[in-house]
XYZ file of C-alpha atoms in Angstrom:
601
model
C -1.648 -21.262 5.367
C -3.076 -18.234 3.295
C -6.231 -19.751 2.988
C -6.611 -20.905 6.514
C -5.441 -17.618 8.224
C -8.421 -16.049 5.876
C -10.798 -18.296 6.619
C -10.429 -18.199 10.486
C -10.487 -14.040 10.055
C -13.993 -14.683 8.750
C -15.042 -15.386 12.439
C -13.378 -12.610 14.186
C -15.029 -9.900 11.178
C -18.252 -11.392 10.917
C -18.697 -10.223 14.421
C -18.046 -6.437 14.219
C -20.344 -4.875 12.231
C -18.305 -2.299 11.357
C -17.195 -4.814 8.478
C -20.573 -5.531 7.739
C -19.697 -9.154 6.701
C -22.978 -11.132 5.426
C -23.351 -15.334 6.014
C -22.984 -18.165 3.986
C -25.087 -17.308 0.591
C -24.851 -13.297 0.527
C -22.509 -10.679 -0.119
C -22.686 -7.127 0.909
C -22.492 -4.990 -2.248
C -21.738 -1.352 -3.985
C -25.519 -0.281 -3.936
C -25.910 3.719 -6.221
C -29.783 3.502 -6.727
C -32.986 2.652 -5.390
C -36.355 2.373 -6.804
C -39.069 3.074 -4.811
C -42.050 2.172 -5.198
C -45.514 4.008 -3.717
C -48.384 2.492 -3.157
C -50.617 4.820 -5.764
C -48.224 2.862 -8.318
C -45.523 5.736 -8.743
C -42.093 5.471 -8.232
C -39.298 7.201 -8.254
C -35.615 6.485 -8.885
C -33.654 7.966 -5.934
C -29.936 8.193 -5.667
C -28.337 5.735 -2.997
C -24.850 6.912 -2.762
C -23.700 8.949 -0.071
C -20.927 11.930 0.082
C -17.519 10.717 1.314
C -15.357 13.705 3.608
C -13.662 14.420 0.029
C -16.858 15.871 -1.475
C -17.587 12.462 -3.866
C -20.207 10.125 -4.212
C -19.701 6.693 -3.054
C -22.132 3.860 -3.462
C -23.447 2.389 -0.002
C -22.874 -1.004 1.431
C -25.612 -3.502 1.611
C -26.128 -6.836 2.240
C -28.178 -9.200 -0.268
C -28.418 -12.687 -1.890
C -26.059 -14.453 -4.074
C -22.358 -13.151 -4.478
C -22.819 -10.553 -7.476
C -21.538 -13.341 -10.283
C -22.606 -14.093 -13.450
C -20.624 -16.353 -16.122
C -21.596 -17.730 -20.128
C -23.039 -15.706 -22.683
C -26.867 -16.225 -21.298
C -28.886 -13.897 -19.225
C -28.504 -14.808 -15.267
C -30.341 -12.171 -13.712
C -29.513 -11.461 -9.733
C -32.170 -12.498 -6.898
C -34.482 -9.146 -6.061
C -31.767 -7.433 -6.734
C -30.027 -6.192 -10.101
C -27.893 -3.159 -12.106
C -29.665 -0.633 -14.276
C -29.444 -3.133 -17.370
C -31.138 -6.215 -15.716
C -33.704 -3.863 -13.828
C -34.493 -1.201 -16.149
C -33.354 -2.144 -19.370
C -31.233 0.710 -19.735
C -27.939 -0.656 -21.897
C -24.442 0.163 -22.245
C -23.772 2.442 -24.725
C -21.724 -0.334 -27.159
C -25.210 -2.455 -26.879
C -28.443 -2.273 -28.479
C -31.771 -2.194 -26.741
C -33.045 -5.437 -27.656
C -30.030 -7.126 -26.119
C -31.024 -5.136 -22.920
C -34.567 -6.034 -22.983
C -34.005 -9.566 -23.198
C -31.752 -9.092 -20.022
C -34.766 -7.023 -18.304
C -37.444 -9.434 -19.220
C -35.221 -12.368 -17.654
C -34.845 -10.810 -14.708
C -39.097 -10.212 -14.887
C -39.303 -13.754 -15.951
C -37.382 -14.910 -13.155
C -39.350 -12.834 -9.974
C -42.885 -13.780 -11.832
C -42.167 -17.524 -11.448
C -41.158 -17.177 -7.672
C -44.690 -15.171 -6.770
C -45.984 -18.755 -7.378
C -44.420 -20.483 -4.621
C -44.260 -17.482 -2.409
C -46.867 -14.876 -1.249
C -45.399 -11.754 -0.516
C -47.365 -8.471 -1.740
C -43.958 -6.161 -2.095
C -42.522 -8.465 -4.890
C -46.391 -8.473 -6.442
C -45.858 -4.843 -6.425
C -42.065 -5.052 -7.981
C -43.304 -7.128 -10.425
C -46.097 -5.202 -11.403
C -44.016 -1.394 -11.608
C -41.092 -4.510 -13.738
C -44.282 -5.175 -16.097
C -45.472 -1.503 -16.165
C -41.888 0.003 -16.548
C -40.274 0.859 -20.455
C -36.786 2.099 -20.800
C -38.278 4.964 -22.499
C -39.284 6.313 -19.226
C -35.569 7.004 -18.361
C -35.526 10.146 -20.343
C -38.066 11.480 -18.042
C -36.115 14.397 -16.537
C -37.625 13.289 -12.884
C -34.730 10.155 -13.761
C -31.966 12.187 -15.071
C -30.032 10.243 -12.244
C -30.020 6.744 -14.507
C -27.820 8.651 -16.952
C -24.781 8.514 -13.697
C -25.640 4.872 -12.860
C -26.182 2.814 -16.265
C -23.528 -0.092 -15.233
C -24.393 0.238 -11.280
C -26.462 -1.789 -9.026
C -29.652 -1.276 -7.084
C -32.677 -2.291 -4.933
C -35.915 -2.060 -4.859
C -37.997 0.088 -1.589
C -41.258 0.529 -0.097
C -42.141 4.121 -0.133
C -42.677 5.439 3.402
C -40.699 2.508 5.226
C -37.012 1.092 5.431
C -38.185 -2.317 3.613
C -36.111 -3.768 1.057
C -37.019 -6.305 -1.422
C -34.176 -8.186 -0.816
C -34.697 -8.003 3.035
C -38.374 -9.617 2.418
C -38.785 -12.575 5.106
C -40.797 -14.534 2.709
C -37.771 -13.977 0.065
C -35.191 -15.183 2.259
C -36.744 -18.251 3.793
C -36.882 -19.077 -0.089
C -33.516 -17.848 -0.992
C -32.441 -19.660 2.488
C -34.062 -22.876 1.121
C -32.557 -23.275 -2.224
C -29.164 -21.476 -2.164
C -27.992 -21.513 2.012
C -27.449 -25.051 2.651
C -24.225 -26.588 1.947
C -25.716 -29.682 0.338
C -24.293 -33.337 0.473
C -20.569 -33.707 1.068
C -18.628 -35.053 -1.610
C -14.989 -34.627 -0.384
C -12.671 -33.498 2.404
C -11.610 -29.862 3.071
C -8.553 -28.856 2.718
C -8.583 -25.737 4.847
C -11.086 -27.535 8.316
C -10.337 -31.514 7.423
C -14.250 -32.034 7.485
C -16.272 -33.802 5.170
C -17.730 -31.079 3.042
C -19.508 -30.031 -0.310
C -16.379 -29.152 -2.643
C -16.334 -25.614 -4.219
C -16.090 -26.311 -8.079
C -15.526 -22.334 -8.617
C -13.612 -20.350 -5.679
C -15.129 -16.752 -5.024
C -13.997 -13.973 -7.363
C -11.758 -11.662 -5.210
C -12.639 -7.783 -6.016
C -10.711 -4.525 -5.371
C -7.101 -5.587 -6.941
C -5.126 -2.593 -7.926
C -4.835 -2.483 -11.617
C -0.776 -1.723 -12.873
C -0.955 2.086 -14.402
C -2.917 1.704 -17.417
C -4.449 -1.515 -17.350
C -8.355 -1.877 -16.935
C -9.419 -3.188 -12.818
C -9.542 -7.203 -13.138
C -10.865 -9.240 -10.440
C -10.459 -13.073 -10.276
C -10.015 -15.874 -7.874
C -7.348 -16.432 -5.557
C -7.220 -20.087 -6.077
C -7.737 -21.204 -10.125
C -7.049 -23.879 -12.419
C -6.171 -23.386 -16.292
C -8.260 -26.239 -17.976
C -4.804 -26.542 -19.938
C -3.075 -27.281 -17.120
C -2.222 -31.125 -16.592
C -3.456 -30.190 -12.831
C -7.047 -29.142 -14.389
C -7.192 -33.292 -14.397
C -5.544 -35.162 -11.927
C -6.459 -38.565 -10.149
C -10.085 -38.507 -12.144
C -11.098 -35.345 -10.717
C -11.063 -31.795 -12.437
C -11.299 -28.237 -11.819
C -11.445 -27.402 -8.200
C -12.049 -30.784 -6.707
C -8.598 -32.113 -7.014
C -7.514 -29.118 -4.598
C -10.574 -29.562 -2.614
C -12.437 -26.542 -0.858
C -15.505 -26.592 0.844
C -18.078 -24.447 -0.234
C -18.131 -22.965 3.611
C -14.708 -22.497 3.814
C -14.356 -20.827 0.176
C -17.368 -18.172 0.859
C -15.342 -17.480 4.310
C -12.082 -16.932 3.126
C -13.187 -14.890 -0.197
C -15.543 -12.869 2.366
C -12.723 -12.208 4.738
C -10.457 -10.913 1.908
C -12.691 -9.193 0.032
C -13.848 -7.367 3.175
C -9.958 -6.171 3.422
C -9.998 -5.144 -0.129
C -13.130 -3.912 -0.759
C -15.333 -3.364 2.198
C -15.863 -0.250 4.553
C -12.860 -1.034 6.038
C -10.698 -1.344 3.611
C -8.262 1.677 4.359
C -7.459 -0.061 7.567
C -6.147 -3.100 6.291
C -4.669 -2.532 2.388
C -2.107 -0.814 0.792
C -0.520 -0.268 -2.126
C 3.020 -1.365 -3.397
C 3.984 -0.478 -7.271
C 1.455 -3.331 -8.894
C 1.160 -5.512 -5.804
C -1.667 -4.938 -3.393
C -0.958 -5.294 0.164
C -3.669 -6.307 2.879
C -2.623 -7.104 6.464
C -4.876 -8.414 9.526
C -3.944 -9.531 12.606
C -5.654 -12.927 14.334
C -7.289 -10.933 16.886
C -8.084 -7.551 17.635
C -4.467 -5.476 17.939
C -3.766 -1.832 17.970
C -1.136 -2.283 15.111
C -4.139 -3.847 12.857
C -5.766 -0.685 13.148
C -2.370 2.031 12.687
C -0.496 -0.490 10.327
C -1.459 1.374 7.159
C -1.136 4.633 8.506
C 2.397 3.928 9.569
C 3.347 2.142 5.946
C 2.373 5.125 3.918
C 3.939 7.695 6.104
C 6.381 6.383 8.723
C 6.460 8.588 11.818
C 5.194 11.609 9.786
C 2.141 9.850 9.797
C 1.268 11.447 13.225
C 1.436 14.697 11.424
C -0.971 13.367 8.890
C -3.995 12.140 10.711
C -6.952 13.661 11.875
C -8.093 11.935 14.239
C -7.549 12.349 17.808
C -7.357 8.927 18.520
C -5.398 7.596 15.732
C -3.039 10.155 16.486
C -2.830 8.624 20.088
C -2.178 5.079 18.888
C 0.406 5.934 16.414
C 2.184 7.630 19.067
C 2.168 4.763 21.223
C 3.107 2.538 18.546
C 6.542 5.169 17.976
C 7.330 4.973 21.437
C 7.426 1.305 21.197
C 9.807 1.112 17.995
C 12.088 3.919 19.365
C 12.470 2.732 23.327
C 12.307 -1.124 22.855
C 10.560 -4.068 23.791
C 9.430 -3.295 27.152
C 6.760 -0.789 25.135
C 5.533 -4.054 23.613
C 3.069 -4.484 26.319
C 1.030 -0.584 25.500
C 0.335 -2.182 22.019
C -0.756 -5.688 23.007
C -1.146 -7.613 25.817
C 0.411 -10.500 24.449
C 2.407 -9.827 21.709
C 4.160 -12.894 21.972
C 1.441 -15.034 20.631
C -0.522 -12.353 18.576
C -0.011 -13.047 14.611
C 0.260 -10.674 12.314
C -0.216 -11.346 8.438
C 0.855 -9.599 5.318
C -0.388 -11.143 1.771
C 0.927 -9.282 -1.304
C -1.539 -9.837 -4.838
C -1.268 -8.506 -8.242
C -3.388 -9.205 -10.871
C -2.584 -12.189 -13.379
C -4.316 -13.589 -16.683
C -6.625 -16.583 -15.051
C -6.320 -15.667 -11.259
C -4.769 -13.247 -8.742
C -1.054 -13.614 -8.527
C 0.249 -14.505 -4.677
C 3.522 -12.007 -4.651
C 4.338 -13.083 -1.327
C 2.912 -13.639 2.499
C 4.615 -12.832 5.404
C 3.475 -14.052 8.824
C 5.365 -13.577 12.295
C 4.068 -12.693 16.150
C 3.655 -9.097 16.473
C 6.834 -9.027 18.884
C 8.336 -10.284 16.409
C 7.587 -7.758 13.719
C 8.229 -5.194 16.075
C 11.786 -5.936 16.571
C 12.610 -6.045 12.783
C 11.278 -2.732 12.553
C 13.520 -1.729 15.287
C 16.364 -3.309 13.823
C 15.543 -1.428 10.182
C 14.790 1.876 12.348
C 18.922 1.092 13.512
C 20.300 0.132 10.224
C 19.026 3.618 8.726
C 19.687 5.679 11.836
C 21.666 8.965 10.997
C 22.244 12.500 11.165
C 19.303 14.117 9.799
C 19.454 17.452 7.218
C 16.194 18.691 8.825
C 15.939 18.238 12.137
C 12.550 20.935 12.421
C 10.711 22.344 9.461
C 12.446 24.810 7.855
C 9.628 27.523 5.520
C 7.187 24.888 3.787
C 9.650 21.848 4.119
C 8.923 19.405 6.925
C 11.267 18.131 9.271
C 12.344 14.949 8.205
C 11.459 11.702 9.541
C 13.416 9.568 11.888
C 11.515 6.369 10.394
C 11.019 7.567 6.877
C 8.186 5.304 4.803
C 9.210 2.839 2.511
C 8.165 4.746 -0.698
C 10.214 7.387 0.172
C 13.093 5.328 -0.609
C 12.095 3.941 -3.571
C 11.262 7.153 -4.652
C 14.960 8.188 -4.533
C 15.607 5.836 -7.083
C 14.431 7.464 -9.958
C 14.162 10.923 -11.206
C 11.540 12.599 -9.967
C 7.772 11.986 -12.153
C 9.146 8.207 -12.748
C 7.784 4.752 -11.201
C 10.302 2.722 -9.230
C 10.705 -0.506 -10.024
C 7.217 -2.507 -8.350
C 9.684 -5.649 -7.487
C 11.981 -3.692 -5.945
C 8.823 -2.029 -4.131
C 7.860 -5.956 -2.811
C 11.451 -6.859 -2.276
C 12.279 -3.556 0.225
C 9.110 -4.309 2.128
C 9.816 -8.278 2.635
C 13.627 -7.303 4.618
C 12.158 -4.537 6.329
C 9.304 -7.100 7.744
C 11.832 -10.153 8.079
C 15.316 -8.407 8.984
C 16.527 -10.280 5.668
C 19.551 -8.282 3.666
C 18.158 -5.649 2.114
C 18.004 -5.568 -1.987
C 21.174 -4.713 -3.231
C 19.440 -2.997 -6.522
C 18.058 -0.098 -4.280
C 21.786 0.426 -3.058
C 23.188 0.377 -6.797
C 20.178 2.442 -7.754
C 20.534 5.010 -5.157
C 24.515 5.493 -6.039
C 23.071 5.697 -9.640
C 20.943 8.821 -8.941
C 23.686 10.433 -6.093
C 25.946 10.059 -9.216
C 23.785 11.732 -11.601
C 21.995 13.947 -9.596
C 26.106 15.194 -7.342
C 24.030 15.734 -4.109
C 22.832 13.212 -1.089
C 19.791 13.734 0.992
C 18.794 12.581 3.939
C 17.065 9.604 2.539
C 19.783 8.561 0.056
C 22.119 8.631 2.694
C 19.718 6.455 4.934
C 19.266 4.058 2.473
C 23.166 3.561 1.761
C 24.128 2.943 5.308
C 21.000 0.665 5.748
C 22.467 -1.788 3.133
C 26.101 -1.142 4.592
C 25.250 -1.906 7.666
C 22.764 -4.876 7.012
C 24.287 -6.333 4.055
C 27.816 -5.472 4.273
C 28.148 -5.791 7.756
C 29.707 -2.179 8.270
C 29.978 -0.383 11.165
C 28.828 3.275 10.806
C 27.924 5.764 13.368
C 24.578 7.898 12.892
C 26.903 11.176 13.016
C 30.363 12.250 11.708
C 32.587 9.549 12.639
C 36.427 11.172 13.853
C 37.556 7.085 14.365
C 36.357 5.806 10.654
C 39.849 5.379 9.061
C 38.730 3.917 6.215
C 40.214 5.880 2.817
C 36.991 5.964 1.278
C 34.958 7.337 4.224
C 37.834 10.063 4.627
C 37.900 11.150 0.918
C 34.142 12.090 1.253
C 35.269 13.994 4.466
C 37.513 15.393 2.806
C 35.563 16.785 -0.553
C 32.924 18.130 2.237
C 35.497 19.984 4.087
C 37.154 21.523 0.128
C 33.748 22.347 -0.775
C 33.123 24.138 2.277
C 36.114 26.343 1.590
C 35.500 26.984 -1.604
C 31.979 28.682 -0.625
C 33.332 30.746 2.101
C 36.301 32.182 0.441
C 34.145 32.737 -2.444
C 31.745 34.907 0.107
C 34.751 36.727 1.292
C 35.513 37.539 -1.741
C 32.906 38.924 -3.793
C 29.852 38.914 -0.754
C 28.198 36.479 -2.927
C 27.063 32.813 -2.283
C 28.410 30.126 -5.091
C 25.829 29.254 -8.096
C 27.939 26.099 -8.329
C 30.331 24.515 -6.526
C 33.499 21.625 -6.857
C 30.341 19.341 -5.899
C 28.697 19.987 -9.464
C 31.698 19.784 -11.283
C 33.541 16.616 -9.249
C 31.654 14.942 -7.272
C 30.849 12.027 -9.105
C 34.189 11.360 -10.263
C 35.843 11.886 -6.853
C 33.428 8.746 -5.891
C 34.076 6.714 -8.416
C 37.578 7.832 -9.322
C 39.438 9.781 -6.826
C 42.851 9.878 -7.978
C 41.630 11.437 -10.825
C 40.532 14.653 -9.423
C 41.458 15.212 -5.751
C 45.128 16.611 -6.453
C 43.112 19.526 -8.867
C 40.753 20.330 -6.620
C 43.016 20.126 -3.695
C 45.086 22.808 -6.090
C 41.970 24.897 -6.474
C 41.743 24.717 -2.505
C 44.610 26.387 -1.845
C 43.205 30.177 -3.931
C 40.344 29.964 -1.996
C 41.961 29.711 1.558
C 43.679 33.105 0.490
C 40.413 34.892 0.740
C 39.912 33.168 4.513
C 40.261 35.254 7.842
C 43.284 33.556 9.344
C 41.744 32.011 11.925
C 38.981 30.363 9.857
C 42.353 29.209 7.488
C 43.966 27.492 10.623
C 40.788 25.830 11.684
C 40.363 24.465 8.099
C 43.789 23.244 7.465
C 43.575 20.922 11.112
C 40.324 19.742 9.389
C 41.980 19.007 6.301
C 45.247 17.312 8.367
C 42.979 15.207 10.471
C 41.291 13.775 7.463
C 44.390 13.109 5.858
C 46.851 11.829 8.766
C 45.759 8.653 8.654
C 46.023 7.953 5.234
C 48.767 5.850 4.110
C 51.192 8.583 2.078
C 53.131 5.591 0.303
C 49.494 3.997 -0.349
C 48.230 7.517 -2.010
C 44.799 8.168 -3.375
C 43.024 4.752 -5.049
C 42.391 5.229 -8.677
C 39.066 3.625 -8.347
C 36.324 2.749 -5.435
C 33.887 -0.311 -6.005
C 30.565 0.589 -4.794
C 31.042 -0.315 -1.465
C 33.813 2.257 -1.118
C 31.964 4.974 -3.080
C 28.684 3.974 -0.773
C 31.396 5.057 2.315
C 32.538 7.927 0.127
C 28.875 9.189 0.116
C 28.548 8.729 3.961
C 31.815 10.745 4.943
C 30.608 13.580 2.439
C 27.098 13.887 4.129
C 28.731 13.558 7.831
C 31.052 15.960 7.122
C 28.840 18.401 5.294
C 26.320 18.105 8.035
C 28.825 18.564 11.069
C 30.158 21.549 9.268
C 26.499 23.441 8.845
C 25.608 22.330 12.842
C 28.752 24.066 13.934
C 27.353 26.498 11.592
C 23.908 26.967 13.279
C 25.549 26.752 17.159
C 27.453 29.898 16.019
C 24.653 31.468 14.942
C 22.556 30.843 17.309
C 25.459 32.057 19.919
C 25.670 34.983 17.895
C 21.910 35.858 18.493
C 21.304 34.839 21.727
């Protein structure tokens, strides 16, 4: 299925040219130079790239012959088209000169022996500046630029006209001739069922995200070790056992590479710990073209982006998570049957590593984001942006949970990463390491977020089929859930009768000293800091005493006195624990802020 959703995506990009997607027997490539040449016999070396809206230069996109591959130990220069090594004879600085001008004069060798079958005056002229041209010349100051673009590729121009030597007619009817036909079939194709000519090497796939460290690999999505047993099966080896047409390979490596690698990239990849993400849809969709956007920063994203539009589409695409299917139809007009893919690759020793793919209808999608959007649903601690701190999100990004489970400058784990992203997309349990990992750091770190507390009544709710309201809960009798009321409500007295006493806010309070045992163990602590409760009541106005002590009796009342305080909570109970605490500590400061706000109106 991978390989067939790819290769019937190469229809659907081949016709926008925003992808710039070439045919059968070219590729478009990363073009930084350009050698033009005059007709007086100068030339000059001019810099292709172009400035991106960050300030940096990028190389520019074009199309030309062959797919940018070479393999063995011998020379194979490109078709009118080359890097600086093969055109100018300019090496790497690990290589000597003579292995660079053996790779020049092969690529000289090669375009001499085609002026003999074809007439065309611009290669005449490429081959004569090729003959003229000695590596020498590169220290010219007028070519400072080769020094920036030793191991980059580039073409060769007509001064005074937009002609290309790789664009020559003459060239391509020849290139057309020998390399664009798809020759006799010898096999049947897995991915159409026709009779085709079998792929014996499957396209190299480009633009893989390297783990933190490691040096960029690219390599095939479809490979087999000659090791393997499966290298020779049924007296047939390497590829033609799994048979591919040549057709259908070039369309499906085209298609993903364009995703990966091509001017559209941002719009269809993303990035996951080591696995690299792309997503498409089988037909133009409004979530193909926000999806990423959305990913990387949930509903903040609208914040994010720039442009008007984008802006406009993300905010339709809210508006259909938050009110519900009937918003279905403002993102597509059939939801119903429109697919949506998601293919997850990381690189591997021989070929690209298939993490996982996810397909579903977009309506379908769309309600398991809805049903993730409920699962996290709670109180938030920032409802607006408070100084330099944004409000926070009511769908937060996946990253942002996975960031909560390490200390902050660390990498989370990049399987949990995959495994997060695969139940949000298929409403599966979530992974039960990001709960245990989040209690971890609440533990270590005696304070829950908004985000930590998200993510533990998303796997409660999913997983352990808990019911938990998105604000305080007065109805949740469960002992657990009422302990962390209750440690909210004790902390909250100790910082105000600390204030009345000495004017001063707390540098530390029970929740640095306790917390974490209180979780795990309450019996252990509660009756102490239930003792050191009752001194800082004293310092309470007696009304603010009364209205703590019915807090206090209503989180207690239902608690079974012959039953007492458990010695120990499993992590269930000390996820619940968690939850009370950040209800009740939020329902304390939002009483809080109404009084204030009273105060000053």
């Amino acid at each position: 299925m991978i390989l067939q959703s790819l290769y019937e995506l190469y229809g659907r990009l081949a016709d926008d040219p925003a992808y710039e997607i070439s045919e059968f027997g070219y590729s478009p490539q990363k073009i930084s130079f350009k050698i033009v040449l005059f007709p007086d016999s100068r030339f000059e070396i001019q810099d292709a790239r172009k400035t991106d809206e960050k300030g940096k230069l990028r190389p520019t996109y074009f199309k030309v012959p062959g797919d940018g591959k070479r393999s063995g130990s011998k020379p194979v220069p490109f078709f009118t088209w080359d890097n600086a090594l093969y055109l100018l004879g300019i090496p790497p600085s690990e290589r000597s000169q003579d292995w660079a001008d053996e790779r020049r004069e092969a690529f000289l060798d090669k375009h001499i022996a085609i002026l003999e079958s074809v007439d065309s005056p611009f290669l005449q002229k490429a081959c004569q500046f090729l003959r003229d041209w000695n590596p020498c010349m590169a220290e010219d100051p007028k070519n400072k630029i080769i020094s920036e673009i030793v191991t980059h590729y580039g073409v060769l121009q007509l001064a005074g006209t937009w002609q290309y030597l790789h664009e020559d007619p003459a060239l391509l009817s020849l290139w057309d001739a020998e390399n664009g036909g798809s020759g006799q079939p010898d096999g049947q194709c897995l991915i159409t069922g026709t009779q085709s000519k079998i792929a014996r090497l499957h396209p190299t796939i480009k633009g893989i995200t390297p783990p933190k460290g490691k040096q960029q690999k690219d390599g095939p999505l479809v490979s087999i070790d000659k090791g393997s047993p499966a290298f020779a099966s049924y007296g047939k080896t390497q590829s033609y056992n799994s048979p591919v047409g040549e057709d259908a390979a070039f369309r499906y490596g085209t298609a993903l590479n364009a995703m990966l690698n091509g001017p559209k990239s941002h719009k269809h990849r993303m990035r996951i710990g080591d696995t690299t993400c792309v997503f498409w849809t089988d037909r133009e969709s409004l979530v193909e073209d926000i999806f990423a956007e959305f990913a990387s920063d949930g509903s903040h994203a609208v914040e994010q982006v720039q442009d008007p539009q984008m802006r406009q589409k993300l905010e339709v695409f809210l508006k259909a998570l938050r009110q519900g299917r009937e918003s279905d139809l403002e993102l597509d007009s059939s939801p119903d049957s429109t697919r949506f893919y998601l293919l997850g690759l990381a690189p591997n020793a021989a070929r690209l590593s298939v993490r996982f793919f996810y397909q579903s209808s977009l309506s379908e999608l769309l309600s398991n984001l809805r049903a993730h959007r409920r699962d996290l649903e709670i109180i938030r601690e920032f409802e607006s942006p408070v100084g330099k701190r944004r409000a926070d999100s009511d769908f937060p990004a996946y990253w942002e949970f996975l960031r909560e489970t390490v200390r902050q400058g660390d990498d989370p784990s990049p399987l949990l990463g995959g495994a997060m992203l695969r139940s949000i997309l298929e409403a599966t349990p979530y992974p039960e390491s990001l709960f245990t990992a989040i209690l971890r750091r609440v533990h270590i770190e005696r304070s829950v977020n908004y985000i930590k507390a998200a993510a533990i009544k998303s796997v409660l709710v999913r997983n352990h089929k808990k019911s938990i309201h998105i604000m305080l809960d007065q109805e949740n009798k469960e002992s657990s859930y009422l302990l962390g009321r209750l440690f909210a409500i004790l902390e909250k007295i100790q910082e105000e009768g600390h204030r009345e006493q000495t004017g001063r806010s707390l540098d530390k309070t029970i929740r640095e000293t306790y917390f974490s045992t209180a979780c795990s163990t309450p019996a252990a602590v509660f009756p102490r800091i239930e003792q050191l409760s009752t001194h800082h009541r004293r310092h309470l106005n007696p009304g603010r005493k009364v209205q703590f002590d019915r807090m206090i009796a209503d989180v207690k009342w239902p608690q079974e006195p012959s039953v007492g305080i458990k010695k120990s909570h499993n992590l269930e109970e000390q996820g619940l624990f968690i939850l009370g605490y950040y209800h009740q500590r939020r329902s304390l400061f939002s009483k809080v802020e109404a009084d204030s706000a009273v105060a000053t109106a």
